[in-house]
Amino acid sequence: MKRLLLLQVIWLNIIFQGFAQTTDCKRLLDTKLEKIIPDQYAIETIIKQLLECQYIDTIDVAIIPSIIITKVNTAQTVKDWVDEMNKFKKTEDYNKIISIKKLCDELKWQEVNLKEWDDKKKQLVTCGVPESDLPALKTFIRQRLKNAKRAFIYWELVSEFFTLKKKNVKTQPKQEGIGIKVDTTKSPNCGKRSLTDKFHSPYGLKAYYDYQEALACAQKLNRPVFVDFTGHGCVNCRKMELSIWSDPKVLQLLNEKFVIVSLYVDDRSTLPKEKWYVSSEDNREKKTIGQQNFDLQMRKFNTNAQPNYHIINPYNEQELTKAFGYTKSTAKFLEFLDKGLKSFKK
C-alpha cells in the first residue's frame, strides 16, 4: 500500500489543483467525519480544501489516505486527521519520505540512458517502481529510445509506462517528433542563481527561482520576465512543460527572449528566520519558500492556481499581457508569448 502511494505521488502525480480560495478553513476543521466517510468524492474534496487552507501540502497527499484508513474508527473531525498528520511529520519515517522525495525529484529530470540502467534501476525501486515491473519498463524504454530524435527524461517514460499499464494498454511506444535543446550561449547569464540545488528546469533552461534575482537579471539584459507559478505536485505544470514548452519555437523564445523565474508554491524548505514575515493577505506568518511564493502569487497577481504564467516588465513589475494558465494549444501559448514581447518593445 505504501509503495503504491509513493509510486502515485512521485510518477503519476495524483494531486488536486486549480481551485479558488473559497473554503472556510475554520469550519473545515470542524467537519464531522461521519459526513464524508466512505464517500470517495467527499474525501477528495476535503483533501483539496486542506491544501487550499495550507493545512497540508502536496507531499502529505501521499500519506493522508493511509491516515484516513488507520484512524477511521478513532478520528472524529477533519482536525483529527490534520493532528495525526502533524504527529507523523515528527517521526523518522516522515524524514525518510522527504529524503526519498528529494532523490526522486532529481531522478525525474535526468536524461534516460540505458547504459546506466544497473544504477538507475535501484533508484527507480527506491522511488516506488516495483521490481517486478523493471524488465517490462526497461523493454518499454528501449523501444522508446529506438530511432528517437530527441532525449527523454525519466519522468516522461516512467509516468507514461504506468499510465498505460493502469489503463491495461499494451506498452508500445508512440512515434516521437523532433525535439531540440536550448542554445545555452543565448541563455540569461547574470551570475549566480540561488536555489539551483533545490530546483531544476527542463531542457537545459536557465531559470531563476528567486523573484528579485530574476527582476535584476531582466533589467540587466533588458528582457521581460516570464513568471512561472508551479509546484512539485502540479500535474498540469508537468504536462505543459512536456507538451508545450518542448515545442522548438516556444523553447527558443523562452530561452532567448525572456528571463524565466519558476516559483514553487508547494515547496516546504524553511527559510532563515530573518526572512519570515506576516502576510497582509491572510495575516499568517510565511516561513517556507512555498508559502512565500504562493503569497506573492495571491498578493501581486491575484491568482492561486498552477500552472499560472505572467509576463511582466522588470522595471515596474507591470503585466504586459493577460495571465495565462493551462492549455493544450501550442499556438495559443505562442500567441501569449508574442503579445508579451510586443508589449515590452513598445
PDB file of C-alpha atoms in Angstrom, residues 152-327:
ATOM      1  CA  PHE A 152      13.884  11.728 -22.850  1.00  0.00           C
ATOM      2  CA  ILE A 153      13.750  12.300 -19.123  1.00  0.00           C
ATOM      3  CA  TYR A 154      12.737   9.612 -16.636  1.00  0.00           C
ATOM      4  CA  TRP A 155       9.527  11.420 -15.699  1.00  0.00           C
ATOM      5  CA  GLU A 156       8.255  11.164 -19.279  1.00  0.00           C
ATOM      6  CA  LEU A 157       8.850   7.475 -19.785  1.00  0.00           C
ATOM      7  CA  VAL A 158       8.092   6.120 -16.318  1.00  0.00           C
ATOM      8  CA  SER A 159       4.836   8.060 -15.974  1.00  0.00           C
ATOM      9  CA  GLU A 160       3.789   7.051 -19.495  1.00  0.00           C
ATOM     10  CA  PHE A 161       4.600   3.397 -18.779  1.00  0.00           C
ATOM     11  CA  PHE A 162       2.478   3.269 -15.630  1.00  0.00           C
ATOM     12  CA  THR A 163      -0.337   5.317 -17.130  1.00  0.00           C
ATOM     13  CA  LEU A 164      -0.606   2.810 -19.974  1.00  0.00           C
ATOM     14  CA  LYS A 165      -0.325  -0.092 -17.556  1.00  0.00           C
ATOM     15  CA  LYS A 166      -3.061   1.348 -15.357  1.00  0.00           C
ATOM     16  CA  LYS A 167      -5.342   1.549 -18.392  1.00  0.00           C
ATOM     17  CA  ASN A 168      -4.360  -2.009 -19.404  1.00  0.00           C
ATOM     18  CA  VAL A 169      -2.956  -0.649 -22.659  1.00  0.00           C
ATOM     19  CA  LYS A 170      -0.089  -2.528 -24.279  1.00  0.00           C
ATOM     20  CA  THR A 171       3.026  -0.504 -23.553  1.00  0.00           C
ATOM     21  CA  GLN A 172       4.167   0.025 -27.131  1.00  0.00           C
ATOM     22  CA  PRO A 173       5.982   3.244 -27.985  1.00  0.00           C
ATOM     23  CA  LYS A 174       4.301   6.018 -29.906  1.00  0.00           C
ATOM     24  CA  GLN A 175       6.003   7.939 -32.692  1.00  0.00           C
ATOM     25  CA  GLU A 176       8.027  10.848 -31.418  1.00  0.00           C
ATOM     26  CA  GLY A 177       8.560  14.162 -33.141  1.00  0.00           C
ATOM     27  CA  ILE A 178      11.797  16.030 -33.419  1.00  0.00           C
ATOM     28  CA  GLY A 179      12.850  17.837 -30.267  1.00  0.00           C
ATOM     29  CA  ILE A 180      15.530  20.457 -29.601  1.00  0.00           C
ATOM     30  CA  LYS A 181      17.887  21.500 -26.860  1.00  0.00           C
ATOM     31  CA  VAL A 182      18.357  25.111 -25.898  1.00  0.00           C
ATOM     32  CA  ASP A 183      21.350  27.084 -27.097  1.00  0.00           C
ATOM     33  CA  THR A 184      22.908  27.885 -23.729  1.00  0.00           C
ATOM     34  CA  THR A 185      25.065  30.617 -25.267  1.00  0.00           C
ATOM     35  CA  LYS A 186      21.853  32.640 -25.623  1.00  0.00           C
ATOM     36  CA  SER A 187      20.509  31.806 -22.156  1.00  0.00           C
ATOM     37  CA  PRO A 188      20.383  34.539 -19.494  1.00  0.00           C
ATOM     38  CA  ASN A 189      23.765  34.820 -17.801  1.00  0.00           C
ATOM     39  CA  CYS A 190      23.778  37.233 -14.886  1.00  0.00           C
ATOM     40  CA  GLY A 191      25.972  35.343 -12.481  1.00  0.00           C
ATOM     41  CA  LYS A 192      24.988  33.007  -9.668  1.00  0.00           C
ATOM     42  CA  ARG A 193      21.388  31.794  -9.442  1.00  0.00           C
ATOM     43  CA  SER A 194      20.092  30.901  -5.982  1.00  0.00           C
ATOM     44  CA  LEU A 195      18.308  27.643  -5.116  1.00  0.00           C
ATOM     45  CA  THR A 196      19.627  25.667  -8.096  1.00  0.00           C
ATOM     46  CA  ASP A 197      20.454  22.899  -5.613  1.00  0.00           C
ATOM     47  CA  LYS A 198      16.731  22.581  -4.850  1.00  0.00           C
ATOM     48  CA  PHE A 199      15.030  23.249  -8.178  1.00  0.00           C
ATOM     49  CA  HIS A 200      15.619  22.254 -11.778  1.00  0.00           C
ATOM     50  CA  SER A 201      14.155  23.349 -15.101  1.00  0.00           C
ATOM     51  CA  PRO A 202      13.611  21.155 -18.169  1.00  0.00           C
ATOM     52  CA  TYR A 203      15.552  21.185 -21.438  1.00  0.00           C
ATOM     53  CA  GLY A 204      18.553  22.999 -20.014  1.00  0.00           C
ATOM     54  CA  LEU A 205      16.633  26.244 -19.466  1.00  0.00           C
ATOM     55  CA  LYS A 206      18.454  28.524 -17.028  1.00  0.00           C
ATOM     56  CA  ALA A 207      15.530  29.656 -14.930  1.00  0.00           C
ATOM     57  CA  TYR A 208      15.713  31.693 -11.757  1.00  0.00           C
ATOM     58  CA  TYR A 209      13.950  30.556  -8.591  1.00  0.00           C
ATOM     59  CA  ASP A 210      14.095  33.849  -6.744  1.00  0.00           C
ATOM     60  CA  TYR A 211      11.770  36.637  -7.901  1.00  0.00           C
ATOM     61  CA  GLN A 212      14.088  39.547  -7.088  1.00  0.00           C
ATOM     62  CA  GLU A 213      17.080  37.893  -8.761  1.00  0.00           C
ATOM     63  CA  ALA A 214      15.026  37.413 -11.924  1.00  0.00           C
ATOM     64  CA  LEU A 215      13.996  41.073 -11.947  1.00  0.00           C
ATOM     65  CA  ALA A 216      17.604  42.199 -11.563  1.00  0.00           C
ATOM     66  CA  CYS A 217      18.816  39.952 -14.381  1.00  0.00           C
ATOM     67  CA  ALA A 218      15.969  41.013 -16.679  1.00  0.00           C
ATOM     68  CA  GLN A 219      16.833  44.678 -16.121  1.00  0.00           C
ATOM     69  CA  LYS A 220      20.481  43.964 -16.886  1.00  0.00           C
ATOM     70  CA  LEU A 221      19.601  42.154 -20.136  1.00  0.00           C
ATOM     71  CA  ASN A 222      16.589  44.341 -20.964  1.00  0.00           C
ATOM     72  CA  ARG A 223      14.260  41.351 -21.265  1.00  0.00           C
ATOM     73  CA  PRO A 224      10.720  40.815 -19.967  1.00  0.00           C
ATOM     74  CA  VAL A 225      10.260  38.346 -17.106  1.00  0.00           C
ATOM     75  CA  PHE A 226       8.345  35.116 -17.665  1.00  0.00           C
ATOM     76  CA  VAL A 227       6.868  34.294 -14.245  1.00  0.00           C
ATOM     77  CA  ASP A 228       6.030  30.610 -13.844  1.00  0.00           C
ATOM     78  CA  PHE A 229       3.987  29.713 -10.754  1.00  0.00           C
ATOM     79  CA  THR A 230       4.425  25.978 -10.447  1.00  0.00           C
ATOM     80  CA  GLY A 231       4.568  23.145  -7.922  1.00  0.00           C
ATOM     81  CA  HIS A 232       6.327  19.862  -7.270  1.00  0.00           C
ATOM     82  CA  GLY A 233       2.979  18.070  -7.337  1.00  0.00           C
ATOM     83  CA  CYS A 234       1.365  20.042 -10.151  1.00  0.00           C
ATOM     84  CA  VAL A 235       0.245  17.603 -12.843  1.00  0.00           C
ATOM     85  CA  ASN A 236      -0.723  20.230 -15.398  1.00  0.00           C
ATOM     86  CA  CYS A 237       2.580  22.048 -14.900  1.00  0.00           C
ATOM     87  CA  ARG A 238       4.445  18.919 -15.979  1.00  0.00           C
ATOM     88  CA  LYS A 239       2.051  18.412 -18.889  1.00  0.00           C
ATOM     89  CA  MET A 240       2.710  21.959 -20.090  1.00  0.00           C
ATOM     90  CA  GLU A 241       6.469  21.513 -19.829  1.00  0.00           C
ATOM     91  CA  LEU A 242       6.379  18.219 -21.709  1.00  0.00           C
ATOM     92  CA  SER A 243       3.908  19.088 -24.470  1.00  0.00           C
ATOM     93  CA  ILE A 244       4.094  22.898 -24.847  1.00  0.00           C
ATOM     94  CA  TRP A 245       7.467  24.093 -23.569  1.00  0.00           C
ATOM     95  CA  SER A 246       9.194  21.379 -25.636  1.00  0.00           C
ATOM     96  CA  ASP A 247       7.972  22.928 -28.893  1.00  0.00           C
ATOM     97  CA  PRO A 248      11.059  24.318 -30.697  1.00  0.00           C
ATOM     98  CA  LYS A 249       9.558  27.801 -31.168  1.00  0.00           C
ATOM     99  CA  VAL A 250       8.363  28.021 -27.567  1.00  0.00           C
ATOM    100  CA  LEU A 251      11.659  26.781 -26.196  1.00  0.00           C
ATOM    101  CA  GLN A 252      13.666  29.222 -28.295  1.00  0.00           C
ATOM    102  CA  LEU A 253      11.543  32.181 -27.189  1.00  0.00           C
ATOM    103  CA  LEU A 254      11.711  31.253 -23.509  1.00  0.00           C
ATOM    104  CA  ASN A 255      15.457  30.758 -23.700  1.00  0.00           C
ATOM    105  CA  GLU A 256      16.464  33.732 -25.827  1.00  0.00           C
ATOM    106  CA  LYS A 257      13.853  36.450 -25.254  1.00  0.00           C
ATOM    107  CA  PHE A 258      12.813  36.132 -21.599  1.00  0.00           C
ATOM    108  CA  VAL A 259      14.226  35.734 -18.136  1.00  0.00           C
ATOM    109  CA  ILE A 260      12.344  32.831 -16.563  1.00  0.00           C
ATOM    110  CA  VAL A 261      11.538  32.654 -12.870  1.00  0.00           C
ATOM    111  CA  SER A 262       9.904  29.429 -11.689  1.00  0.00           C
ATOM    112  CA  LEU A 263       8.269  29.823  -8.285  1.00  0.00           C
ATOM    113  CA  TYR A 264       7.272  26.624  -6.486  1.00  0.00           C
ATOM    114  CA  VAL A 265       4.239  27.319  -4.330  1.00  0.00           C
ATOM    115  CA  ASP A 266       4.330  23.985  -2.501  1.00  0.00           C
ATOM    116  CA  ASP A 267       7.999  23.791  -1.540  1.00  0.00           C
ATOM    117  CA  ARG A 268       8.371  23.247   2.192  1.00  0.00           C
ATOM    118  CA  SER A 269      12.011  24.350   2.601  1.00  0.00           C
ATOM    119  CA  THR A 270      12.186  26.628   5.642  1.00  0.00           C
ATOM    120  CA  LEU A 271      13.843  29.989   5.059  1.00  0.00           C
ATOM    121  CA  PRO A 272      16.189  31.703   7.533  1.00  0.00           C
ATOM    122  CA  LYS A 273      14.193  33.308  10.336  1.00  0.00           C
ATOM    123  CA  GLU A 274      15.161  36.821   9.274  1.00  0.00           C
ATOM    124  CA  LYS A 275      13.256  36.240   6.004  1.00  0.00           C
ATOM    125  CA  TRP A 276       9.971  35.264   7.685  1.00  0.00           C
ATOM    126  CA  TYR A 277       7.116  37.748   7.517  1.00  0.00           C
ATOM    127  CA  VAL A 278       3.411  38.056   8.236  1.00  0.00           C
ATOM    128  CA  SER A 279       1.384  38.395   5.054  1.00  0.00           C
ATOM    129  CA  SER A 280      -1.036  41.253   4.592  1.00  0.00           C
ATOM    130  CA  GLU A 281      -3.182  38.836   2.583  1.00  0.00           C
ATOM    131  CA  ASP A 282      -4.147  36.451   5.407  1.00  0.00           C
ATOM    132  CA  ASN A 283      -2.200  37.681   8.485  1.00  0.00           C
ATOM    133  CA  ARG A 284      -0.265  34.411   8.636  1.00  0.00           C
ATOM    134  CA  GLU A 285       3.478  34.083   9.076  1.00  0.00           C
ATOM    135  CA  LYS A 286       5.224  32.822   5.932  1.00  0.00           C
ATOM    136  CA  LYS A 287       8.250  30.699   6.787  1.00  0.00           C
ATOM    137  CA  THR A 288       8.848  28.475   3.757  1.00  0.00           C
ATOM    138  CA  ILE A 289       9.779  29.047   0.123  1.00  0.00           C
ATOM    139  CA  GLY A 290       6.422  27.698  -0.986  1.00  0.00           C
ATOM    140  CA  GLN A 291       4.403  29.816   1.421  1.00  0.00           C
ATOM    141  CA  GLN A 292       6.154  33.000   0.325  1.00  0.00           C
ATOM    142  CA  ASN A 293       5.843  32.159  -3.375  1.00  0.00           C
ATOM    143  CA  PHE A 294       2.135  31.408  -3.009  1.00  0.00           C
ATOM    144  CA  ASP A 295       1.686  34.615  -1.020  1.00  0.00           C
ATOM    145  CA  LEU A 296       3.389  36.553  -3.833  1.00  0.00           C
ATOM    146  CA  GLN A 297       1.051  34.946  -6.344  1.00  0.00           C
ATOM    147  CA  MET A 298      -2.018  35.840  -4.286  1.00  0.00           C
ATOM    148  CA  ARG A 299      -0.986  39.391  -3.356  1.00  0.00           C
ATOM    149  CA  LYS A 300       0.674  40.611  -6.526  1.00  0.00           C
ATOM    150  CA  PHE A 301      -1.054  38.638  -9.253  1.00  0.00           C
ATOM    151  CA  ASN A 302      -4.388  37.822  -7.608  1.00  0.00           C
ATOM    152  CA  THR A 303      -4.305  34.194  -8.753  1.00  0.00           C
ATOM    153  CA  ASN A 304      -3.905  30.911  -6.901  1.00  0.00           C
ATOM    154  CA  ALA A 305      -3.937  28.110  -9.484  1.00  0.00           C
ATOM    155  CA  GLN A 306      -0.982  26.369 -11.076  1.00  0.00           C
ATOM    156  CA  PRO A 307       0.357  26.463 -13.677  1.00  0.00           C
ATOM    157  CA  ASN A 308      -0.038  30.194 -13.934  1.00  0.00           C
ATOM    158  CA  TYR A 309       2.099  32.296 -16.258  1.00  0.00           C
ATOM    159  CA  HIS A 310       2.683  36.052 -16.247  1.00  0.00           C
ATOM    160  CA  ILE A 311       4.864  38.254 -18.440  1.00  0.00           C
ATOM    161  CA  ILE A 312       5.969  41.397 -16.638  1.00  0.00           C
ATOM    162  CA  ASN A 313       8.084  44.475 -17.238  1.00  0.00           C
ATOM    163  CA  PRO A 314      11.128  44.134 -14.935  1.00  0.00           C
ATOM    164  CA  TYR A 315      11.377  47.895 -14.411  1.00  0.00           C
ATOM    165  CA  ASN A 316       7.903  48.449 -12.944  1.00  0.00           C
ATOM    166  CA  GLU A 317       6.623  44.859 -12.465  1.00  0.00           C
ATOM    167  CA  GLN A 318       3.512  45.612 -14.509  1.00  0.00           C
ATOM    168  CA  GLU A 319       1.934  42.796 -16.500  1.00  0.00           C
ATOM    169  CA  LEU A 320       2.482  43.120 -20.236  1.00  0.00           C
ATOM    170  CA  THR A 321      -0.408  40.891 -21.262  1.00  0.00           C
ATOM    171  CA  LYS A 322      -3.211  38.896 -19.674  1.00  0.00           C
ATOM    172  CA  ALA A 323      -2.125  35.996 -17.447  1.00  0.00           C
ATOM    173  CA  PHE A 324      -2.150  32.524 -18.961  1.00  0.00           C
ATOM    174  CA  GLY A 325      -2.963  29.109 -17.484  1.00  0.00           C
ATOM    175  CA  TYR A 326      -3.058  25.508 -18.605  1.00  0.00           C
ATOM    176  CA  THR A 327      -3.630  24.831 -22.291  1.00  0.00           C
TER     177      THR A 327
END
